[in-house]
Amino acid sequence: MRGLGISFGVARGVAGAVVLLLLLFVPVLSGTWAETGGGPLLAEFDARPFSVEEKRVLQIGLTVSGSYRGLIDGAWGARSQQAMEAFVAETDADAAATGLVFGYHAAEIGRRAYDFLSQTGLSYRGGPPVAHRLLAPPGSFVPGEHSDWGEFVLEDRDVEIRVFQTAPGLAAILHRVMLDGFPAYAEPYTVRRSGRLVTALDEGGARWYVRSDPDPLRPGAWNTTMVVLQPGGDRRVFEVIVGSLGSDPDADVLGNDARLTGLVRAWLAVGEEDAPAAPEAVTAAVPERGDSGGLHPLRGTGTGFFVNNTDLVTARHVVEDCRAVTLLDGTALSIVAVHPGLDLALLSSPARSRDWIPVHRTGKAALGQPVIALGYPYFGQVNTALNSTLGNVSALVGYHDDPDAITVSAPIQPGNSGGPLLSSDGTVIGVVVAQIAKIEFAEETGSLPENINYAVTGEALLGFLEAEGASLPRLSGEAPDLREGVPDAVQRAVVPVLCEG
């Protein structure tokens, strides 16, 4: 299996030592991921760090996948874990053979749950007239025909939900009437306890579920919720609603969900085919792959940045041998030009960007000047956020005195390739392309190099863009002071670049 850094450019050192430069491009892992042991997607799944809300989402995903039938309460016990293992056995034979569940399984289950919630519009409802808190479809509860029982009804194409507020005797009568109305051959599920009554039927196409509990705020009163599957309705909707029934007034699936939404976002980013949209409420956290995305397996990721509202710059090795190059949302990018000698590529996007980063007017760096490297290292394997690192221009030449490169101390990693190197005024003075291979260098020389990284010079970048006729607009207004942090507009101009193929 390929590692996370691709070796590039074998060259002879001072004493004839072989030194490898590492291109900063992240190849997507292939084969049995369980063998790699790296990144949150590849780590063994452990439910404990996930919030109660996130565990509810996972239980929803397992329910709609057919692996789980139980309470959607965020309590992760043996039943939930067994359902997760059953899902893996059904969908991933390689992982099932190891007996382990991995982060990418949780990501896929979460993706299915978010897609299901988006498609159905289910959201948590509670408070009068709904006594139990539950996931319910859009719509209003309206007074029902049994007003003396405090009945309210919500009807949907998939389910009918009826809620009642009654005395305990009437609640018991309601359950008895339900039993009497079932066919003689039916085998209903029942619970008869002092604090709970449940009557349920799953017979052929008929699905009924009725639950009654004492009202904690009104002594002597009971709350009853009835859920009925409509003819031709989606059984998954019924199962999720029934599983979600509870008394926790704060139950929800949104909020406190950064760990799971980040995992799902990373999973979408590594090229799952035809990934559906996340629900509107979490769209910002889990971006949607567009129709053009996911047509080919994802080979790897790098970084690019807009130099005007349609053109992007990245490293040539990020887009070499790709069958398609896209943005994270699936927007297809066209390769306008690649430089035959420099590690540079110019791309064009059909979607206009409102933000771009100006190239320094001369492109010339000064020895020792502070610089900021922006990029997406190990995208989808460590995180999916834009990363910023600080350093200095430590040499005005690159490896083996390459005049078209500069050496910088700003820490960079695989995935940074193609990212901008910024001066303190926010202009581009270089394009990140490589780092020295520390282990190989140490093996050949006996010493471990630190903070030796390379960027194509701003001067070489300017020459390339001008030769290709790229527009290089200047930003109006006062130049940003990056000592106060990277402005939002600059951040938006730097994007992950995906290589499919």
Short mmCIF file of C-alpha atoms in Angstrom, two decimals, residues 222-494:
data_model
loop_
_atom_site.label_atom_id
_atom_site.label_comp_id
_atom_site.label_asym_id
_atom_site.label_seq_id
_atom_site.Cartn_x
_atom_site.Cartn_y
_atom_site.Cartn_z
CA TRP A 222 -51.34 9.48 31.45
CA ASN A 223 -49.88 10.33 28.06
CA THR A 224 -50.46 8.01 25.13
CA THR A 225 -48.86 8.08 21.69
CA MET A 226 -50.07 5.91 18.81
CA VAL A 227 -48.07 5.48 15.60
CA VAL A 228 -49.65 3.72 12.62
CA LEU A 229 -47.95 2.93 9.32
CA GLN A 230 -50.04 4.23 6.43
CA PRO A 231 -50.79 1.86 3.51
CA GLY A 232 -47.75 2.01 1.25
CA GLY A 233 -45.84 4.06 3.82
CA ASP A 234 -42.10 3.83 4.43
CA ARG A 235 -41.48 1.26 7.16
CA ARG A 236 -38.20 2.96 8.03
CA VAL A 237 -40.06 6.14 8.98
CA PHE A 238 -42.31 4.11 11.27
CA GLU A 239 -39.35 2.35 12.92
CA VAL A 240 -37.42 5.57 13.52
CA ILE A 241 -40.42 7.39 15.01
CA VAL A 242 -41.25 4.47 17.31
CA GLY A 243 -37.61 4.11 18.38
CA SER A 244 -37.36 7.81 19.15
CA LEU A 245 -40.33 7.91 21.55
CA GLY A 246 -39.15 9.00 24.97
CA SER A 247 -39.53 11.35 27.88
CA ASP A 248 -36.25 13.28 27.63
CA PRO A 249 -37.40 16.88 26.97
CA ASP A 250 -34.03 17.78 25.46
CA ALA A 251 -33.67 14.83 23.08
CA ASP A 252 -32.31 15.90 19.70
CA VAL A 253 -30.02 14.83 16.86
CA LEU A 254 -28.57 18.25 16.05
CA GLY A 255 -26.08 20.24 18.06
CA ASN A 256 -23.00 18.84 19.79
CA ASP A 257 -22.34 16.85 16.62
CA ALA A 258 -19.00 18.14 15.36
CA ARG A 259 -17.22 14.81 15.72
CA LEU A 260 -19.71 12.84 13.61
CA THR A 261 -20.37 15.53 11.00
CA GLY A 262 -16.62 15.96 10.60
CA LEU A 263 -16.24 12.22 10.12
CA VAL A 264 -19.04 12.15 7.52
CA ARG A 265 -17.54 15.13 5.73
CA ALA A 266 -14.18 13.36 5.58
CA TRP A 267 -15.87 10.22 4.27
CA LEU A 268 -17.56 12.17 1.47
CA ALA A 269 -14.23 13.79 0.66
CA VAL A 270 -12.43 10.51 0.04
CA GLY A 271 -14.62 9.82 -2.92
CA GLU A 272 -17.61 7.70 -2.05
CA GLU A 273 -19.70 7.41 -5.20
CA ASP A 274 -23.05 9.18 -5.43
CA ALA A 275 -23.00 10.52 -1.87
CA PRO A 276 -26.37 12.15 -1.16
CA ALA A 277 -26.87 15.50 0.46
CA ALA A 278 -26.74 16.01 4.19
CA PRO A 279 -29.80 17.59 5.81
CA GLU A 280 -30.14 21.33 5.60
CA ALA A 281 -29.40 21.78 9.29
CA VAL A 282 -25.91 20.30 8.93
CA THR A 283 -25.08 21.31 5.36
CA ALA A 284 -22.31 23.61 6.53
CA ALA A 285 -20.65 20.75 8.38
CA VAL A 286 -21.20 18.03 5.78
CA PRO A 287 -20.83 19.42 2.27
CA GLU A 288 -22.69 17.83 -0.60
CA ARG A 289 -20.93 16.21 -3.52
CA GLY A 290 -22.37 17.65 -6.72
CA ASP A 291 -23.66 15.62 -9.67
CA SER A 292 -20.26 15.71 -11.33
CA GLY A 293 -18.50 14.33 -8.24
CA GLY A 294 -17.76 10.72 -7.47
CA LEU A 295 -17.64 9.53 -11.11
CA HIS A 296 -14.20 7.99 -10.60
CA PRO A 297 -12.36 6.69 -7.54
CA LEU A 298 -10.53 9.42 -5.66
CA ARG A 299 -6.75 9.08 -6.05
CA GLY A 300 -5.73 11.89 -3.75
CA THR A 301 -6.06 15.48 -2.67
CA GLY A 302 -4.02 18.65 -2.76
CA THR A 303 -4.63 22.35 -2.30
CA GLY A 304 -5.42 25.15 -4.76
CA PHE A 305 -6.11 28.87 -4.54
CA PHE A 306 -8.00 31.33 -6.71
CA VAL A 307 -5.92 34.08 -8.35
CA ASN A 308 -9.03 35.62 -9.92
CA ASN A 309 -12.70 34.71 -9.82
CA THR A 310 -12.38 31.67 -12.12
CA ASP A 311 -8.71 30.58 -12.25
CA LEU A 312 -6.90 28.51 -9.64
CA VAL A 313 -3.28 27.60 -9.15
CA THR A 314 -2.11 24.27 -7.75
CA ALA A 315 0.93 22.03 -8.03
CA ARG A 316 1.35 20.10 -11.26
CA HIS A 317 1.80 16.78 -9.47
CA VAL A 318 -1.62 17.19 -7.80
CA VAL A 319 -3.43 16.97 -11.16
CA GLU A 320 -1.11 14.72 -13.17
CA ASP A 321 -2.72 11.53 -14.49
CA CYS A 322 -6.15 12.43 -13.09
CA ARG A 323 -9.20 11.39 -15.07
CA ALA A 324 -11.06 14.27 -13.44
CA VAL A 325 -10.12 17.17 -11.18
CA THR A 326 -12.84 18.61 -8.96
CA LEU A 327 -13.60 20.85 -6.03
CA LEU A 328 -15.02 19.31 -2.89
CA ASP A 329 -18.62 20.04 -3.96
CA GLY A 330 -18.08 18.11 -7.20
CA THR A 331 -17.49 21.12 -9.47
CA ALA A 332 -15.36 19.88 -12.38
CA LEU A 333 -12.17 21.86 -12.98
CA SER A 334 -10.47 22.10 -16.36
CA ILE A 335 -6.69 22.09 -16.64
CA VAL A 336 -5.73 25.22 -18.57
CA ALA A 337 -1.98 24.70 -18.51
CA VAL A 338 0.85 22.90 -16.74
CA HIS A 339 4.42 24.18 -16.69
CA PRO A 340 6.88 21.70 -18.23
CA GLY A 341 9.66 22.55 -15.79
CA LEU A 342 7.97 24.03 -12.74
CA ASP A 343 5.61 22.15 -10.46
CA LEU A 344 2.70 24.44 -11.35
CA ALA A 345 -0.73 24.00 -12.94
CA LEU A 346 -3.41 26.53 -13.86
CA LEU A 347 -7.02 25.37 -13.51
CA SER A 348 -10.33 26.97 -14.44
CA SER A 349 -13.62 26.68 -12.56
CA PRO A 350 -17.07 27.13 -14.16
CA ALA A 351 -18.33 28.38 -10.79
CA ARG A 352 -17.16 31.88 -9.99
CA SER A 353 -15.43 32.56 -6.70
CA ARG A 354 -16.16 35.80 -4.90
CA ASP A 355 -12.72 35.65 -3.28
CA TRP A 356 -9.18 35.36 -4.60
CA ILE A 357 -5.65 36.10 -3.44
CA PRO A 358 -3.46 38.60 -5.30
CA VAL A 359 0.02 37.54 -6.36
CA HIS A 360 2.79 39.79 -5.04
CA ARG A 361 3.54 42.46 -7.64
CA THR A 362 7.18 41.32 -8.03
CA GLY A 363 6.90 37.85 -6.50
CA LYS A 364 10.29 38.35 -4.90
CA ALA A 365 10.83 37.04 -1.38
CA ALA A 366 13.35 38.37 1.12
CA LEU A 367 15.64 36.19 3.18
CA GLY A 368 14.21 35.77 6.67
CA GLN A 369 10.84 37.31 5.89
CA PRO A 370 7.89 35.76 7.77
CA VAL A 371 5.53 33.64 5.69
CA ILE A 372 2.27 31.75 6.18
CA ALA A 373 1.52 28.46 4.41
CA LEU A 374 -2.15 27.60 3.87
CA GLY A 375 -3.44 24.19 2.85
CA TYR A 376 -5.32 21.00 3.57
CA PRO A 377 -2.80 18.47 4.91
CA TYR A 378 -3.96 14.85 5.24
CA PHE A 379 -7.40 15.97 4.11
CA GLY A 380 -10.07 13.58 5.39
CA GLN A 381 -7.53 11.56 7.36
CA VAL A 382 -6.67 13.98 10.17
CA ASN A 383 -9.26 16.71 9.60
CA THR A 384 -10.94 18.63 6.78
CA ALA A 385 -10.17 22.15 7.96
CA LEU A 386 -7.92 24.72 6.31
CA ASN A 387 -4.57 24.68 8.13
CA SER A 388 -2.22 27.63 8.63
CA THR A 389 1.45 27.37 9.63
CA LEU A 390 4.01 30.11 10.25
CA GLY A 391 7.67 30.24 9.29
CA ASN A 392 10.35 32.20 7.51
CA VAL A 393 12.11 32.21 4.17
CA SER A 394 15.25 30.33 5.18
CA ALA A 395 16.94 30.28 1.75
CA LEU A 396 16.34 32.06 -1.56
CA VAL A 397 16.98 28.88 -3.52
CA GLY A 398 15.46 25.43 -3.43
CA TYR A 399 16.89 21.93 -3.42
CA HIS A 400 20.31 21.80 -5.10
CA ASP A 401 20.25 25.58 -5.52
CA ASP A 402 17.13 25.53 -7.71
CA PRO A 403 16.64 29.26 -8.55
CA ASP A 404 12.90 28.80 -9.18
CA ALA A 405 12.25 27.65 -5.62
CA ILE A 406 12.71 29.00 -2.11
CA THR A 407 13.25 27.13 1.14
CA VAL A 408 10.88 27.86 4.01
CA SER A 409 10.63 26.78 7.62
CA ALA A 410 6.82 26.83 7.80
CA PRO A 411 5.78 23.23 8.62
CA ILE A 412 3.98 21.56 5.72
CA GLN A 413 2.62 18.06 5.18
CA PRO A 414 1.19 15.87 2.41
CA GLY A 415 -1.94 17.60 1.11
CA ASN A 416 -0.36 21.08 1.32
CA SER A 417 0.82 20.75 -2.29
CA GLY A 418 -0.40 23.65 -4.41
CA GLY A 419 -1.26 25.83 -1.44
CA PRO A 420 -0.26 29.50 -1.31
CA LEU A 421 2.72 30.83 0.60
CA LEU A 422 1.70 34.28 1.82
CA SER A 423 3.66 37.32 2.88
CA SER A 424 2.48 39.40 5.84
CA ASP A 425 0.48 41.68 3.51
CA GLY A 426 -1.62 38.74 2.28
CA THR A 427 -0.09 38.43 -1.21
CA VAL A 428 1.25 35.22 -2.71
CA ILE A 429 5.04 34.91 -2.83
CA GLY A 430 5.21 31.18 -3.51
CA VAL A 431 3.40 27.90 -4.11
CA VAL A 432 4.06 25.02 -1.71
CA VAL A 433 5.30 21.92 -3.53
CA ALA A 434 7.60 19.65 -1.50
CA GLN A 435 9.39 18.83 1.72
CA ILE A 436 12.63 17.01 2.30
CA ALA A 437 12.24 13.33 3.15
CA LYS A 438 13.42 13.27 6.74
CA ILE A 439 13.82 9.53 7.26
CA GLU A 440 15.67 8.94 3.99
CA PHE A 441 17.89 11.97 4.62
CA ALA A 442 18.69 10.73 8.13
CA GLU A 443 19.51 7.26 6.86
CA GLU A 444 21.91 8.68 4.28
CA THR A 445 23.53 11.44 6.33
CA GLY A 446 23.10 10.41 9.95
CA SER A 447 21.29 13.63 10.89
CA LEU A 448 17.60 14.48 10.95
CA PRO A 449 16.61 17.63 9.02
CA GLU A 450 14.01 19.96 10.48
CA ASN A 451 11.73 22.49 8.75
CA ILE A 452 13.22 22.18 5.27
CA ASN A 453 10.36 22.70 2.86
CA TYR A 454 10.11 24.07 -0.65
CA ALA A 455 7.89 26.42 -2.65
CA VAL A 456 7.97 27.63 -6.24
CA THR A 457 8.94 31.31 -6.14
CA GLY A 458 6.43 34.09 -6.65
CA GLU A 459 8.57 35.34 -9.54
CA ALA A 460 8.28 31.99 -11.34
CA LEU A 461 4.55 31.91 -10.60
CA LEU A 462 4.09 35.41 -12.04
CA GLY A 463 5.95 34.47 -15.21
CA PHE A 464 3.83 31.33 -15.65
CA LEU A 465 0.52 33.15 -15.14
CA GLU A 466 1.45 36.05 -17.39
CA ALA A 467 2.56 33.66 -20.14
CA GLU A 468 -0.83 31.94 -19.95
CA GLY A 469 -2.70 35.25 -20.07
CA ALA A 470 -4.30 34.80 -16.65
CA SER A 471 -5.95 37.88 -15.22
CA LEU A 472 -4.22 39.08 -12.05
CA PRO A 473 -6.52 41.61 -10.40
CA ARG A 474 -5.48 43.59 -7.37
CA LEU A 475 -7.73 43.76 -4.36
CA SER A 476 -9.14 47.17 -3.62
CA GLY A 477 -8.85 48.67 -0.18
CA GLU A 478 -6.27 48.30 2.52
CA ALA A 479 -4.06 45.21 2.48
CA PRO A 480 -4.80 42.78 5.32
CA ASP A 481 -2.35 42.41 8.17
CA LEU A 482 -1.92 38.67 8.62
CA ARG A 483 -0.38 39.20 12.02
CA GLU A 484 -3.98 39.60 13.20
CA GLY A 485 -4.99 36.27 11.65
CA VAL A 486 -6.00 35.06 8.19
CA PRO A 487 -9.09 36.97 6.94
CA ASP A 488 -12.19 34.98 6.04
CA ALA A 489 -11.97 36.09 2.39
CA VAL A 490 -8.44 34.69 2.10
CA GLN A 491 -9.54 31.44 3.71
CA ARG A 492 -12.42 31.07 1.25
CA ALA A 493 -10.04 31.51 -1.67
CA VAL A 494 -8.04 28.40 -0.67
#
